[in-house]
PDB file of C-alpha atoms in Angstrom:
ATOM      1  CA  ILE A   1      -0.439   8.292   3.644  1.00  0.00           C
ATOM      2  CA  VAL A   2       0.686   5.489   5.983  1.00  0.00           C
ATOM      3  CA  VAL A   3      -2.523   3.982   6.977  1.00  0.00           C
ATOM      4  CA  THR A   4      -3.925   4.270   3.490  1.00  0.00           C
ATOM      5  CA  GLY A   5      -1.069   2.915   1.561  1.00  0.00           C
ATOM      6  CA  ILE A   6      -0.252   0.043   3.758  1.00  0.00           C
ATOM      7  CA  ALA A   7      -4.056  -1.238   4.001  1.00  0.00           C
ATOM      8  CA  THR A   8      -4.487  -1.024   0.398  1.00  0.00           C
ATOM      9  CA  SER A   9      -1.426  -2.764  -0.688  1.00  0.00           C
ATOM     10  CA  LEU A  10      -1.818  -5.344   1.848  1.00  0.00           C
ATOM     11  CA  SER A  11      -5.422  -5.749   0.626  1.00  0.00           C
ATOM     12  CA  LEU A  12      -4.218  -6.094  -2.788  1.00  0.00           C
ATOM     13  CA  ALA A  13      -1.771  -8.680  -1.976  1.00  0.00           C
ATOM     14  CA  VAL A  14      -4.040 -10.682   0.147  1.00  0.00           C
ATOM     15  CA  ALA A  15      -7.683 -10.454  -1.389  1.00  0.00           C
ATOM     16  CA  PRO A  16      -7.266 -12.060  -4.422  1.00  0.00           C
ATOM     17  CA  TRP A  17      -5.695 -15.236  -2.567  1.00  0.00           C
ATOM     18  CA  VAL A  18      -8.790 -15.285  -0.234  1.00  0.00           C
ATOM     19  CA  ALA A  19     -11.164 -14.996  -3.005  1.00  0.00           C
ATOM     20  CA  LEU A  20      -9.447 -17.871  -5.170  1.00  0.00           C
ATOM     21  CA  PHE A  21      -9.053 -20.196  -1.980  1.00  0.00           C
ATOM     22  CA  LEU A  22     -11.875 -19.330   0.170  1.00  0.00           C
ATOM     23  CA  PRO A  23     -15.038 -19.319  -1.998  1.00  0.00           C
ATOM     24  CA  GLN A  24     -17.558 -19.170   0.677  1.00  0.00           C
ATOM     25  CA  ALA A  25     -15.628 -15.932   2.356  1.00  0.00           C
ATOM     26  CA  GLN A  26     -17.734 -12.587   2.128  1.00  0.00           C
ATOM     27  CA  MET A  27     -15.956 -10.920  -0.516  1.00  0.00           C
ATOM     28  CA  SER A  28     -17.305  -7.785  -2.092  1.00  0.00           C
ATOM     29  CA  ASN A  29     -17.018  -6.886  -5.749  1.00  0.00           C
ATOM     30  CA  VAL A  30     -14.618  -5.095  -7.156  1.00  0.00           C
ATOM     31  CA  TYR A  31     -15.446  -1.792  -9.432  1.00  0.00           C
ATOM     32  CA  VAL A  32     -13.107  -0.436 -12.026  1.00  0.00           C
ATOM     33  CA  ASP A  33     -14.729   2.265 -14.453  1.00  0.00           C
ATOM     34  CA  GLY A  34     -18.055   0.952 -13.857  1.00  0.00           C
ATOM     35  CA  HIS A  35     -17.121  -2.671 -14.683  1.00  0.00           C
ATOM     36  CA  VAL A  36     -17.885  -5.009 -11.863  1.00  0.00           C
ATOM     37  CA  TRP A  37     -15.425  -7.623 -11.349  1.00  0.00           C
ATOM     38  CA  PRO A  38     -16.995 -10.204  -8.826  1.00  0.00           C
ATOM     39  CA  PRO A  39     -14.497 -12.444  -7.113  1.00  0.00           C
ATOM     40  CA  HIS A  40     -15.366 -15.672  -8.720  1.00  0.00           C
ATOM     41  CA  ALA A  41     -14.844 -14.339 -12.286  1.00  0.00           C
ATOM     42  CA  TRP A  42     -11.417 -13.394 -11.693  1.00  0.00           C
ATOM     43  CA  GLN A  43      -8.949 -15.041 -14.377  1.00  0.00           C
ATOM     44  CA  TRP A  44      -6.370 -17.144 -13.239  1.00  0.00           C
ATOM     45  CA  TRP A  45      -3.566 -14.904 -14.045  1.00  0.00           C
ATOM     46  CA  SER A  46      -5.142 -11.906 -12.391  1.00  0.00           C
ATOM     47  CA  VAL A  47      -4.730 -13.227  -8.906  1.00  0.00           C
ATOM     48  CA  PRO A  48      -0.891 -13.529  -9.164  1.00  0.00           C
ATOM     49  CA  ALA A  49      -0.935 -10.034 -11.099  1.00  0.00           C
ATOM     50  CA  VAL A  50      -2.932  -8.291  -8.641  1.00  0.00           C
ATOM     51  CA  SER A  51      -1.051  -9.861  -5.550  1.00  0.00           C
ATOM     52  CA  LEU A  52       2.408  -8.515  -7.281  1.00  0.00           C
ATOM     53  CA  VAL A  53       1.009  -5.145  -7.570  1.00  0.00           C
ATOM     54  CA  GLY A  54       0.174  -5.109  -4.112  1.00  0.00           C
ATOM     55  CA  VAL A  55       3.459  -6.383  -2.902  1.00  0.00           C
ATOM     56  CA  LEU A  56       5.143  -3.719  -5.072  1.00  0.00           C
ATOM     57  CA  LEU A  57       3.014  -1.314  -3.678  1.00  0.00           C
ATOM     58  CA  LEU A  58       3.771  -2.287  -0.391  1.00  0.00           C
ATOM     59  CA  PHE A  59       7.572  -1.661  -0.942  1.00  0.00           C
ATOM     60  CA  VAL A  60       6.867   1.463  -2.521  1.00  0.00           C
ATOM     61  CA  VAL A  61       4.559   2.699   0.534  1.00  0.00           C
ATOM     62  CA  LEU A  62       7.282   1.591   3.033  1.00  0.00           C
ATOM     63  CA  HIS A  63      10.159   3.693   1.206  1.00  0.00           C
ATOM     64  CA  LEU A  64       7.825   6.912   1.290  1.00  0.00           C
ATOM     65  CA  VAL A  65       7.324   6.373   4.626  1.00  0.00           C
ATOM     66  CA  ARG A  66      10.785   5.891   5.295  1.00  0.00           C
ATOM     67  CA  GLY A  67      11.383   9.248   3.361  1.00  0.00           C
ATOM     68  CA  ILE A  68       8.265  11.369   5.045  1.00  0.00           C
ATOM     69  CA  GLY A  69       9.968   9.974   8.476  1.00  0.00           C
ATOM     70  CA  SER A  70      13.524  11.173   7.365  1.00  0.00           C
ATOM     71  CA  LEU A  71      12.011  14.582   6.450  1.00  0.00           C
ATOM     72  CA  HIS A  72       9.993  15.327   9.595  1.00  0.00           C
ATOM     73  CA  GLY A  73      13.382  14.309  11.363  1.00  0.00           C
ATOM     74  CA  GLN A  74      15.253  17.065   9.409  1.00  0.00           C
ATOM     75  CA  VAL A  75      12.326  19.637  10.052  1.00  0.00           C
ATOM     76  CA  ALA A  76      12.839  18.969  13.858  1.00  0.00           C
ATOM     77  CA  LYS A  77      16.336  18.932  13.840  1.00  0.00           C
ATOM     78  CA  ASN A  78      16.374  22.723  12.544  1.00  0.00           C
ATOM     79  CA  LEU A  79      13.473  23.993  14.264  1.00  0.00           C
ATOM     80  CA  LEU A  80      14.632  22.525  17.932  1.00  0.00           C
ATOM     81  CA  VAL A  81      18.390  22.426  17.702  1.00  0.00           C
ATOM     82  CA  ARG A  82      20.042  25.771  18.356  1.00  0.00           C
ATOM     83  CA  GLY A  83      22.892  26.650  15.889  1.00  0.00           C
ATOM     84  CA  ARG A  84      26.420  27.910  16.758  1.00  0.00           C
ATOM     85  CA  ASP A  85      25.714  31.782  15.694  1.00  0.00           C
ATOM     86  CA  HIS A  86      22.443  31.880  17.661  1.00  0.00           C
ATOM     87  CA  LYS A  87      23.510  33.715  20.688  1.00  0.00           C
ATOM     88  CA  LEU A  88      21.019  34.499  23.748  1.00  0.00           C
TER      89      LEU A  88
END
């Protein structure tokens, strides 16, 4: 979840700007429901829109990662820390 989420959100945030300002960069086509969007065919409004989606997704993924880390900490605490009623 962490690696895929961060990689996807960063690529959505950065790739449209690279395709817009560096046309000589080797950018691949984007396929959505069988429709091909080559990088040079993007509309002017789609670059900031896709970039904004990437930035928002990055914040969502980072909060999700924080929540997963908190849950892992709670599980570890409950499994490893002895309670008061636990006697040897």
